[in-house]
Coordinates of C-alpha atoms in Angstrom, one line a residue:
M1 CA -24.8 14.6 1.5
T2 CA -22.6 12.9 4.3
G3 CA -21.3 16.0 6.1
I4 CA -17.9 14.1 6.5
R5 CA -15.1 16.3 5.5
L6 CA -10.9 16.3 5.8
T7 CA -10.0 18.4 9.1
A8 CA -8.5 21.3 7.6
P9 CA -8.5 25.1 8.2
A10 CA -11.3 27.4 6.9
P11 CA -10.8 28.9 3.4
G12 CA -8.7 32.0 3.3
W13 CA -9.5 33.0 0.2
S14 CA -11.9 32.4 -2.6
I15 CA -12.3 32.2 -6.4
D16 CA -15.6 32.7 -8.2
A17 CA -16.3 30.7 -11.4
D18 CA -18.6 28.8 -13.7
V19 CA -17.0 25.6 -13.6
V20 CA -13.9 24.1 -11.7
V21 CA -12.0 21.2 -13.3
V22 CA -9.9 19.4 -10.7
G23 CA -6.9 17.4 -13.1
S24 CA -4.7 18.5 -15.8
G25 CA -4.9 15.4 -17.8
V26 CA -6.3 14.6 -20.9
A27 CA -10.0 14.5 -19.6
G28 CA -9.3 17.8 -17.3
L29 CA -7.9 19.7 -20.0
T30 CA -10.3 18.7 -22.9
T31 CA -13.4 19.5 -20.7
A32 CA -11.8 22.9 -19.5
L33 CA -11.1 23.6 -23.2
R34 CA -14.5 23.1 -24.4
C35 CA -16.4 25.0 -21.3
A36 CA -14.0 27.8 -21.8
A37 CA -14.8 28.0 -25.7
A38 CA -18.6 27.9 -24.8
G39 CA -18.0 31.4 -22.7
L40 CA -17.9 29.8 -19.3
S41 CA -15.5 31.3 -16.8
T42 CA -13.3 28.0 -16.1
V43 CA -10.6 27.6 -13.5
V44 CA -8.3 24.5 -13.8
V45 CA -7.0 23.5 -10.3
T46 CA -3.9 20.7 -10.6
K47 CA -2.2 18.8 -8.0
A48 CA 1.4 19.4 -9.4
R49 CA 2.2 21.4 -12.4
L50 CA -0.3 21.6 -15.2
D51 CA 1.8 19.6 -17.4
D52 CA 2.7 16.7 -14.9
G53 CA -0.7 14.5 -14.8
S54 CA -1.0 10.9 -15.2
T55 CA -1.3 11.4 -19.3
R56 CA 2.1 12.5 -19.5
W57 CA 3.1 9.2 -18.4
A58 CA 1.3 7.2 -21.1
Q59 CA 3.6 5.0 -23.5
G60 CA 1.0 3.3 -25.0
G61 CA -1.4 5.4 -27.5
V62 CA -4.9 6.0 -28.5
A63 CA -7.3 3.2 -29.7
A64 CA -9.7 4.3 -32.2
A65 CA -11.2 2.8 -35.7
L66 CA -9.0 5.2 -37.8
G67 CA -7.5 2.5 -40.2
E68 CA -8.9 0.9 -43.4
G69 CA -11.2 -1.9 -42.8
D70 CA -11.5 -1.3 -39.0
T71 CA -15.0 -0.4 -37.6
P72 CA -16.2 1.2 -34.3
E73 CA -18.1 -2.5 -34.2
Q74 CA -14.8 -4.4 -34.0
H75 CA -13.5 -1.9 -31.3
L76 CA -16.7 -2.6 -29.5
D77 CA -16.2 -6.4 -29.9
D78 CA -12.8 -6.0 -28.6
T79 CA -13.7 -3.8 -25.9
L80 CA -16.5 -6.1 -24.4
A81 CA -14.1 -9.0 -24.6
A82 CA -11.7 -7.5 -22.6
G83 CA -13.8 -6.6 -19.7
A84 CA -15.1 -9.9 -19.0
G85 CA -18.7 -9.8 -19.3
L86 CA -18.9 -6.3 -17.0
C87 CA -18.8 -3.6 -19.6
D88 CA -22.0 -1.4 -20.1
E89 CA -22.5 -2.0 -23.6
A90 CA -24.0 1.6 -24.2
A91 CA -21.0 3.4 -22.8
V92 CA -18.8 1.2 -24.9
R93 CA -21.1 1.9 -28.1
T94 CA -20.6 5.7 -27.2
L95 CA -16.7 5.4 -26.9
V96 CA -16.1 3.5 -30.1
T97 CA -18.5 5.4 -32.4
E98 CA -17.4 8.9 -31.0
G99 CA -13.9 8.2 -30.5
P100 CA -12.6 8.5 -34.1
D101 CA -13.9 11.9 -34.1
A102 CA -12.8 13.2 -30.9
V103 CA -9.1 11.8 -32.1
R104 CA -9.2 13.8 -35.2
R105 CA -10.4 16.9 -32.9
L106 CA -7.4 16.3 -30.7
I107 CA -5.2 16.9 -33.7
G108 CA -7.0 19.9 -34.4
T109 CA -6.1 21.1 -30.9
G110 CA -2.3 20.6 -32.0
A111 CA -1.2 17.2 -31.0
H112 CA 1.0 15.4 -33.5
F113 CA 0.9 11.6 -34.0
D114 CA 3.4 9.3 -36.0
T115 CA 2.1 9.1 -39.3
A116 CA 3.1 6.4 -42.3
D117 CA 5.0 7.2 -45.5
D118 CA 1.6 8.1 -46.9
G119 CA 0.9 10.9 -44.6
T120 CA -1.9 8.7 -42.8
I121 CA -1.7 7.9 -38.8
A122 CA 0.4 5.2 -38.3
L123 CA -1.4 2.7 -36.8
G124 CA 0.1 0.0 -34.1
R125 CA -1.4 -2.9 -31.9
E126 CA -1.8 -3.7 -28.5
G127 CA -3.1 -6.7 -26.3
G128 CA -6.7 -7.5 -26.8
H129 CA -7.2 -6.0 -29.8
H130 CA -7.4 -8.1 -33.5
R131 CA -6.5 -4.8 -35.4
R132 CA -3.9 -2.1 -35.8
R133 CA -5.7 0.6 -34.4
I134 CA -3.3 2.1 -31.9
A135 CA -2.3 5.9 -32.6
H136 CA 1.4 6.8 -30.9
A137 CA 3.2 9.8 -30.7
G138 CA 6.7 10.1 -30.5
G139 CA 7.1 6.2 -30.6
D140 CA 6.7 5.8 -26.8
A141 CA 5.6 9.3 -25.6
T142 CA 2.0 9.6 -26.8
G143 CA 1.0 10.9 -23.1
A144 CA 3.6 13.1 -23.1
E145 CA 2.6 15.0 -26.6
I146 CA -1.2 15.0 -25.8
S147 CA -0.2 16.8 -22.6
R148 CA 2.1 19.2 -24.7
A149 CA -0.6 20.0 -26.9
L150 CA -3.8 20.8 -24.2
V151 CA -1.4 22.7 -21.8
E152 CA -0.2 24.8 -25.0
A153 CA -4.2 25.3 -25.8
V154 CA -5.0 26.0 -22.2
R155 CA -1.9 28.6 -21.6
E156 CA -3.1 30.3 -25.3
A157 CA -6.8 30.5 -24.1
A158 CA -5.6 32.1 -20.8
L159 CA -7.5 29.8 -18.6
H160 CA -7.3 30.6 -14.7
T161 CA -4.9 27.7 -13.4
V162 CA -4.3 26.9 -9.9
E163 CA -1.1 24.6 -9.4
N164 CA 0.4 22.5 -7.0
A165 CA -3.3 22.5 -5.5
L166 CA -4.8 19.5 -3.6
V167 CA -8.3 19.3 -3.9
L168 CA -9.9 18.7 -0.3
D169 CA -13.8 18.3 0.0
L170 CA -16.9 19.3 -1.9
L171 CA -19.0 22.4 -1.4
T172 CA -22.5 22.4 -1.4
D173 CA -25.6 25.3 -1.5
A174 CA -28.6 25.0 0.8
E175 CA -30.2 22.5 -1.6
G176 CA -27.2 19.8 -1.6
R177 CA -26.3 20.8 -5.2
T178 CA -22.5 21.0 -5.8
A179 CA -21.1 24.7 -5.2
G180 CA -17.5 24.6 -5.4
V181 CA -14.4 22.7 -3.7
T182 CA -11.9 23.3 -1.0
L183 CA -8.4 23.0 -2.1
H184 CA -4.5 23.7 -0.4
V185 CA -1.7 25.3 -2.5
M186 CA 1.3 24.0 -1.6
G187 CA 3.9 27.2 -1.8
E188 CA 3.6 30.8 -1.9
G189 CA 2.2 33.1 -5.1
Q190 CA -1.4 34.5 -5.6
H191 CA -2.8 31.9 -4.0
D192 CA -1.5 30.2 -0.7
G193 CA -2.9 27.7 1.8
V194 CA -6.1 26.8 2.0
G195 CA -9.1 28.3 -0.1
A196 CA -12.1 27.7 -2.1
V197 CA -13.3 28.0 -5.7
H198 CA -17.2 28.5 -6.0
A199 CA -19.0 27.3 -9.0
P200 CA -21.7 25.5 -9.6
A201 CA -20.4 22.9 -11.8
V202 CA -17.5 20.7 -10.3
I203 CA -15.4 18.2 -12.8
L204 CA -13.1 15.8 -10.7
A205 CA -10.5 14.2 -13.3
T206 CA -7.9 13.9 -10.8
G207 CA -6.5 10.4 -12.3
G208 CA -5.8 7.0 -10.3
M209 CA -5.1 5.5 -7.1
G210 CA -2.1 3.5 -7.8
Q211 CA -0.2 4.7 -4.8
V212 CA -2.1 2.6 -2.4
F213 CA -0.1 -0.5 -3.9
S214 CA 3.9 -0.4 -2.9
A215 CA 4.7 -0.6 -6.7
T216 CA 2.6 1.0 -9.4
T217 CA 3.0 3.0 -12.8
N218 CA 1.6 5.7 -11.7
P219 CA 3.2 8.9 -10.4
P220 CA 3.1 10.1 -6.8
V221 CA 0.3 12.1 -7.1
A222 CA -2.1 9.4 -7.6
T223 CA -3.4 8.9 -4.3
G224 CA -7.1 8.7 -5.1
D225 CA -8.0 12.1 -4.0
G226 CA -11.2 12.4 -6.0
V227 CA -12.6 9.2 -5.2
A228 CA -12.1 9.9 -1.5
L229 CA -13.7 13.5 -1.9
A230 CA -16.6 12.0 -4.0
L231 CA -17.3 9.0 -1.3
R232 CA -17.4 12.1 1.7
A233 CA -19.8 14.0 -0.6
G234 CA -22.2 11.0 -0.7
A235 CA -21.4 10.0 -4.2
E236 CA -21.4 6.4 -5.3
V237 CA -18.6 4.5 -6.6
S238 CA -18.4 1.5 -8.3
D239 CA -16.1 -1.5 -9.2
L240 CA -13.2 -0.4 -7.3
E241 CA -12.1 -4.2 -7.0
F242 CA -10.9 -4.2 -10.5
V243 CA -7.1 -2.9 -10.2
Q244 CA -5.7 -3.6 -13.4
F245 CA -2.1 -4.6 -13.2
H246 CA 0.3 -4.1 -16.0
P247 CA 2.1 -7.2 -16.9
T248 CA 5.3 -5.8 -18.0
V249 CA 6.8 -3.2 -15.7
L250 CA 10.5 -3.1 -15.2
F251 CA 11.3 -4.9 -12.3
L252 CA 13.9 -2.9 -9.8
G253 CA 14.3 -5.2 -7.1
A254 CA 12.1 -6.9 -4.4
G255 CA 12.1 -3.7 -2.3
A256 CA 11.5 -1.1 -5.0
E257 CA 8.5 1.0 -3.8
G258 CA 6.8 4.0 -5.5
Q259 CA 6.3 4.8 -9.3
Q260 CA 8.1 2.2 -11.4
P261 CA 9.0 2.3 -15.4
L262 CA 6.4 0.6 -17.5
V263 CA 7.4 -1.4 -20.6
S264 CA 4.3 -0.7 -22.5
E265 CA 2.3 -3.1 -24.4
A266 CA 3.2 -1.7 -28.1
V267 CA 6.5 -3.5 -27.2
R268 CA 4.7 -6.9 -27.6
G269 CA 2.5 -5.5 -30.1
E270 CA 5.7 -5.1 -32.4
G271 CA 6.9 -9.0 -31.4
A272 CA 8.6 -9.0 -28.1
H273 CA 8.3 -12.6 -26.1
L274 CA 7.7 -13.4 -23.1
V275 CA 10.2 -15.6 -21.5
D276 CA 11.3 -17.1 -18.3
A277 CA 15.0 -17.7 -17.3
H278 CA 15.9 -20.3 -19.6
G279 CA 14.4 -18.3 -22.6
T280 CA 11.3 -20.4 -22.9
R281 CA 8.2 -18.9 -24.3
F282 CA 5.2 -19.2 -21.5
M283 CA 2.3 -17.4 -23.3
L284 CA 2.1 -20.0 -26.4
G285 CA -0.9 -22.2 -26.1
Q286 CA -2.6 -20.0 -23.2
H287 CA -4.4 -17.5 -25.1
E288 CA -5.0 -17.2 -29.0
L289 CA -2.8 -13.9 -29.0
A290 CA -0.4 -15.2 -26.9
E291 CA 1.6 -11.9 -25.8
L292 CA -1.2 -9.8 -27.0
A293 CA -3.9 -11.4 -24.7
P294 CA -5.6 -9.0 -22.6
R295 CA -3.8 -7.6 -19.6
D296 CA -5.4 -9.8 -16.8
I297 CA -4.6 -12.8 -18.9
V298 CA -1.0 -11.9 -19.2
A299 CA -0.4 -10.7 -15.6
K300 CA -2.0 -13.7 -14.5
A301 CA 0.4 -16.0 -16.8
I302 CA 3.4 -14.1 -15.4
T303 CA 2.5 -14.3 -11.9
R304 CA 2.1 -18.1 -12.2
Q305 CA 5.2 -18.5 -13.7
M306 CA 7.0 -16.6 -10.7
Q307 CA 5.2 -18.7 -8.3
L308 CA 6.3 -22.0 -10.2
H309 CA 10.0 -21.1 -10.5
G310 CA 10.1 -19.5 -7.3
T311 CA 11.2 -16.2 -8.5
E312 CA 10.2 -12.6 -8.5
H313 CA 10.2 -11.6 -12.3
M314 CA 10.0 -13.0 -15.9
Y315 CA 11.6 -11.5 -18.9
L316 CA 10.7 -9.2 -21.9
D317 CA 12.8 -10.3 -25.0
A318 CA 13.2 -7.8 -27.8
R319 CA 16.9 -8.5 -28.5
H320 CA 15.4 -9.5 -32.2
F321 CA 14.1 -5.7 -32.7
G322 CA 18.0 -4.3 -33.0
A323 CA 19.2 -1.0 -31.9
K324 CA 17.9 1.0 -34.8
M325 CA 14.2 -0.3 -34.0
W326 CA 14.7 0.5 -30.4
E327 CA 16.0 4.1 -30.7
Q328 CA 13.1 5.1 -33.2
H329 CA 10.4 3.3 -31.7
F330 CA 10.5 3.3 -28.3
P331 CA 13.5 5.9 -27.1
T332 CA 11.5 6.4 -23.3
I333 CA 11.6 2.9 -22.8
L334 CA 15.3 2.2 -24.1
A335 CA 16.4 5.3 -21.6
A336 CA 14.8 4.1 -18.8
C337 CA 16.1 0.4 -18.9
R338 CA 19.6 1.9 -19.6
T339 CA 19.2 4.2 -16.4
H340 CA 18.9 1.3 -14.5
G341 CA 21.6 -0.9 -16.0
I342 CA 19.7 -3.1 -18.4
D343 CA 20.1 -2.6 -22.3
P344 CA 17.2 -4.4 -24.1
V345 CA 19.1 -4.5 -27.6
T346 CA 21.4 -7.0 -26.2
E347 CA 19.7 -8.6 -22.8
P348 CA 15.8 -9.6 -22.3
I349 CA 14.0 -7.1 -19.9
P350 CA 12.9 -8.3 -16.1
V351 CA 9.6 -7.3 -15.6
A352 CA 6.8 -8.2 -13.2
P353 CA 3.2 -7.0 -12.8
A354 CA 2.5 -3.7 -10.7
A355 CA -0.7 -1.7 -10.1
H356 CA -1.4 0.5 -13.0
H357 CA -5.2 1.4 -13.7
A358 CA -8.5 1.5 -12.1
S359 CA -11.0 0.3 -14.1
G360 CA -13.6 1.4 -11.2
G361 CA -14.1 4.9 -9.5
I362 CA -17.2 7.6 -9.3
R363 CA -20.0 6.1 -10.8
T364 CA -21.0 8.2 -13.5
D365 CA -24.1 8.2 -16.5
L366 CA -23.1 8.7 -20.1
R367 CA -22.9 12.5 -19.4
G368 CA -20.2 12.3 -16.6
R369 CA -23.0 12.9 -14.1
T370 CA -22.2 11.6 -10.6
T371 CA -25.1 10.9 -8.5
V372 CA -24.3 14.4 -6.5
P373 CA -26.1 17.0 -8.3
G374 CA -23.4 19.6 -10.4
L375 CA -20.6 17.1 -9.6
Y376 CA -18.8 15.4 -12.7
A377 CA -16.4 12.8 -13.0
C378 CA -13.8 12.0 -16.4
G379 CA -11.2 9.9 -17.0
E380 CA -9.6 7.2 -14.6
V381 CA -11.5 8.6 -11.3
A382 CA -14.5 7.7 -13.2
C383 CA -16.3 4.7 -13.4
T384 CA -18.4 4.8 -16.9
G385 CA -18.7 1.4 -17.7
V386 CA -16.8 1.4 -20.4
H387 CA -13.4 -0.6 -18.9
G388 CA -15.7 -3.6 -17.3
A389 CA -13.9 -5.9 -15.5
N390 CA -10.5 -4.9 -17.3
R391 CA -9.6 -2.1 -19.4
L392 CA -8.8 -3.0 -23.0
A393 CA -5.3 -1.7 -23.8
S394 CA -5.2 2.3 -25.1
N395 CA -8.9 2.7 -24.1
S396 CA -8.3 5.0 -21.1
L397 CA -6.7 8.2 -23.2
L398 CA -9.9 8.0 -25.8
E399 CA -12.5 7.4 -22.7
G400 CA -10.8 10.5 -21.7
L401 CA -11.5 12.8 -24.7
V402 CA -14.9 11.3 -25.3
F403 CA -16.5 11.7 -22.0
A404 CA -14.7 14.8 -21.5
E405 CA -16.4 16.4 -24.7
R406 CA -20.0 15.1 -23.2
I407 CA -19.5 16.6 -20.0
A408 CA -18.7 19.9 -21.4
A409 CA -21.6 19.9 -23.9
D410 CA -24.3 18.3 -20.7
I411 CA -22.8 22.0 -18.5
V412 CA -23.1 24.5 -21.5
A413 CA -26.5 23.1 -22.3
D414 CA -27.5 23.1 -18.7
R415 CA -25.8 26.4 -17.8
P416 CA -25.4 25.9 -13.9
R417 CA -26.7 28.5 -11.9
S418 CA -24.5 30.0 -9.3
A419 CA -25.2 29.6 -5.6
A420 CA -23.9 30.4 -1.9
A421 CA -21.9 28.2 -0.8
T422 CA -22.3 26.4 2.3
V423 CA -21.1 23.6 5.0
A424 CA -22.7 21.5 6.6
D425 CA -24.7 22.3 9.7
H426 CA -23.1 19.8 11.7
P427 CA -19.7 18.9 9.8
A428 CA -17.9 15.7 10.7
P429 CA -14.3 16.2 10.3
S430 CA -12.7 13.2 9.7
P431 CA -9.4 12.7 11.8
L432 CA -6.5 12.4 9.8
L433 CA -3.3 9.6 9.9
P434 CA 0.5 10.2 10.0
P435 CA 2.2 10.4 7.0
E436 CA 4.2 7.2 8.0
A437 CA 1.2 5.3 7.8
R438 CA 1.3 5.5 3.7
S439 CA 4.2 2.7 3.6
T440 CA 2.0 0.9 5.7
I441 CA -1.3 1.2 3.9
Q442 CA 0.9 -0.1 0.8
R443 CA 2.3 -3.0 2.1
I444 CA -1.0 -4.3 3.8
M445 CA -2.7 -3.4 0.2
T446 CA 0.4 -5.4 -1.9
R447 CA 0.1 -8.4 0.3
G448 CA -3.8 -8.5 0.8
A449 CA -5.2 -7.3 -2.5
G450 CA -2.3 -7.2 -4.7
V451 CA -2.6 -9.5 -8.3
V452 CA -3.4 -12.6 -6.5
R453 CA -6.0 -12.5 -3.8
S454 CA -8.1 -15.0 -1.4
A455 CA -10.7 -14.5 1.7
D456 CA -8.1 -15.2 4.3
S457 CA -5.6 -12.6 2.6
L458 CA -8.6 -10.0 2.0
A459 CA -9.8 -10.5 5.6
R460 CA -6.2 -9.8 7.1
A461 CA -5.9 -6.8 5.1
A462 CA -9.5 -5.3 6.0
E463 CA -8.8 -6.1 9.6
E464 CA -5.0 -3.9 9.3
L465 CA -6.8 -1.3 7.8
E466 CA -9.7 -1.1 10.3
D467 CA -7.3 -0.9 12.8
L468 CA -5.4 2.1 11.3
H469 CA -8.9 3.7 11.2
R470 CA -9.4 2.9 14.5
S471 CA -6.5 4.3 16.0
A472 CA -7.1 7.7 14.2
F473 CA -10.3 8.0 16.0
L474 CA -8.9 7.0 19.2
K475 CA -6.2 9.4 19.1
A476 CA -8.3 12.4 18.2
G477 CA -10.4 11.2 21.4
A478 CA -7.9 11.0 23.9
A479 CA -7.5 13.6 26.6
E480 CA -4.5 14.9 24.9
P481 CA -4.8 14.4 21.1
K482 CA -1.9 13.5 19.2
D483 CA -3.6 13.3 15.6
A484 CA -1.8 14.1 12.6
V485 CA -1.5 17.7 11.9
P486 CA -3.3 18.9 9.1
G487 CA -1.3 19.1 5.9
V488 CA -0.8 17.8 2.4
E489 CA 0.9 14.1 3.5
A490 CA -1.5 13.7 6.3
W491 CA -4.6 14.3 3.6
E492 CA -2.8 12.1 1.1
V493 CA -2.6 9.1 3.6
T494 CA -6.2 9.7 5.0
N495 CA -7.8 9.4 1.4
L496 CA -5.5 6.5 1.1
L497 CA -6.9 4.6 3.5
L498 CA -10.5 5.5 2.7
V499 CA -10.1 4.1 -0.6
S500 CA -8.3 1.1 0.3
R501 CA -11.0 0.1 2.7
V502 CA -13.6 0.4 -0.3
L503 CA -11.5 -1.5 -2.8
V504 CA -10.9 -4.6 -0.1
A505 CA -14.7 -4.3 0.7
A506 CA -15.6 -5.0 -2.4
A507 CA -13.0 -7.6 -3.4
R508 CA -14.0 -9.8 -0.2
Q509 CA -17.6 -9.0 -1.7
R510 CA -17.1 -10.7 -5.0
E511 CA -16.4 -14.1 -4.7
E512 CA -15.4 -15.3 -8.0
T513 CA -12.3 -14.6 -10.2
R514 CA -13.0 -11.9 -13.0
G515 CA -11.0 -9.8 -15.3
C516 CA -8.2 -8.1 -13.2
H517 CA -10.1 -9.3 -9.9
W518 CA -8.1 -12.6 -9.1
R519 CA -9.2 -14.8 -6.3
E520 CA -7.4 -17.7 -6.1
D521 CA -10.0 -19.6 -3.5
R522 CA -12.8 -19.0 -6.5
P523 CA -10.9 -19.6 -9.3
E524 CA -14.1 -19.5 -11.7
R525 CA -15.9 -16.6 -13.3
D526 CA -19.8 -16.9 -11.5
D527 CA -22.0 -15.1 -14.6
E528 CA -25.2 -16.3 -12.7
N529 CA -24.2 -14.1 -9.6
W530 CA -21.9 -12.0 -10.3
R531 CA -22.2 -10.6 -13.5
R532 CA -23.1 -7.4 -12.0
H533 CA -21.7 -4.3 -10.8
L534 CA -20.8 -3.5 -6.8
V535 CA -21.4 0.2 -5.9
V536 CA -20.7 1.4 -2.8
R537 CA -21.1 4.6 -0.6
L538 CA -20.0 6.3 2.8
T539 CA -23.1 7.1 4.7
P540 CA -23.0 10.1 7.5
D541 CA -22.0 7.7 10.1
R542 CA -19.1 6.3 8.2
Q543 CA -20.4 2.8 7.4
L544 CA -19.8 1.7 3.8
V545 CA -22.8 0.3 2.2
L546 CA -22.4 -2.3 -0.6
R547 CA -25.2 -2.9 -3.3
R548 CA -25.0 -5.3 -6.3
T549 CA -26.9 -4.2 -9.5
D550 CA -29.5 -6.2 -11.4
T551 CA -27.4 -6.5 -14.7
E552 CA -24.2 -6.1 -16.1
A553 CA -25.9 -2.6 -17.3
F554 CA -25.3 0.5 -15.2
G555 CA -28.6 1.7 -15.0
P556 CA -29.7 5.1 -14.3
V557 CA -27.5 7.4 -12.1
Q558 CA -29.8 8.8 -9.5
P559 CA -29.2 11.8 -7.2
S560 CA -27.6 10.5 -3.8
G561 CA -30.9 11.6 -1.9
A562 CA -32.9 8.9 -4.1
A563 CA -30.1 6.1 -4.1
D564 CA -29.8 6.4 -0.1
C565 CA -33.7 5.6 0.1
A566 CA -33.2 2.8 -2.5
A567 CA -30.2 1.0 -1.8
T568 CA -30.2 -2.4 -0.3
G569 CA -27.0 -4.3 0.2
T570 CA -24.3 -5.4 2.9
T571 CA -23.3 -2.8 5.6
H572 CA -19.6 -2.5 6.7
P573 CA -19.6 -0.9 9.8
T574 CA -16.9 1.5 11.1
P575 CA -15.9 2.7 14.5
E576 CA -18.1 5.5 15.7
E577 CA -16.4 8.9 16.5
P578 CA -15.3 8.6 20.4

């Protein structure tokens, strides 16, 4: 344990449970339902409303070998190819072999997928897949349907839920095991202000961290809270440099910030073409799958065309679909486009890449266990090794399903013992950044660590981020401290700064181009030196320690104490407390 925590008031209330799940997407709610069904007292904590997690925004579907002639082995091959040599094959094999039955159990929970005329699940195709294996719901509203089904199941099971709650830090017992979390509930109700949930098992299913960039498909709540909490708790994170930029996000103008409307990969899967302003297709000849190449390849191609033509976007042309197909298959995207004055039935859609999915995250084993005993991670916040250097389209919902079930099984088998929570003897609160630093961080990250990176851009980003970090300590140590007042916005921006620093440190270290990590100064893939994972941890004196794995496989996930003793690698010093 690092002893580092966010500056916050002491908990004024508490709840006792066997398990606390943080997050209400497919990963969190699936885990919670499985734990509760096994008789464990389970509490679900979510940052917004129960049905407002990242899962709800998923337009794409769930990838699984459900169709005739398809096999888990073929799904494995496509996943490994997309992951650019960095997938952990054992994790991928777990995903693709257990995936089909996990989808069937989701259907048993109440999720309704689109069906063909013969009653079987209608399967679509997306980038990187050589077969139709994507199950959709409501055309382009798969996430909303999955969320609806799971939320209804949670309410029917009468699980204890705490909504509008930002998780702050991990609690531990005297032996360093997980003992719960502190959290802040926004608004009045049964629980209000800072409190605690005491539980010997904590599952982080907090989603992504897209809000570190100016433009993202992620909802506003995706501020990297889970990864930041895990780092402060001493857990290892891995592969944070691999941020997938979705190639086709509706372009709303150069100054647009925050969550941007996604134009699903499924639109290209049904035959839409990427074109420049003259209507010329530019993916032909660049990859055997053309517009259906893996996302990193398409995003890079669009970016190159933008640079070549001196423009800020390209176009997605699906006028040949006709009104009926748009209305039946892609009603959500059609409505979003028309809201912004674009009619895809009659004109091409302006698109540009935007931050979409974190392939890296909190390092876990095949049962979702982190390097902190009792702490689990699942979904986008986790790094299981499944995605490697670039996530294959529609594997994320499946990963949430499969590994949620595995986590629940591990917790049920272990039946964790309750223990009294404690705070480190010498807690080290982190000075908070002011809320207005959020846009500064986003601009730094977009400019220096976006789709295209270089040694110079990353060095500038690192220096600017360290300036923000240093200024927080200087203000906290001043004769008349003027540090930010504890609150949701200050906690969020402090989390954003921490995960941004780790992402940039890893991106600087990886001197190659691989998957969705594009170094224009190191354009070639270097398997001899870099077919490895980068693992990062935060030391008690706030230094970032990076180490490189021996192979592309993850290897065993050791408790943090053992990892601290064994880790060797690069140390990135950070300013000491005044």
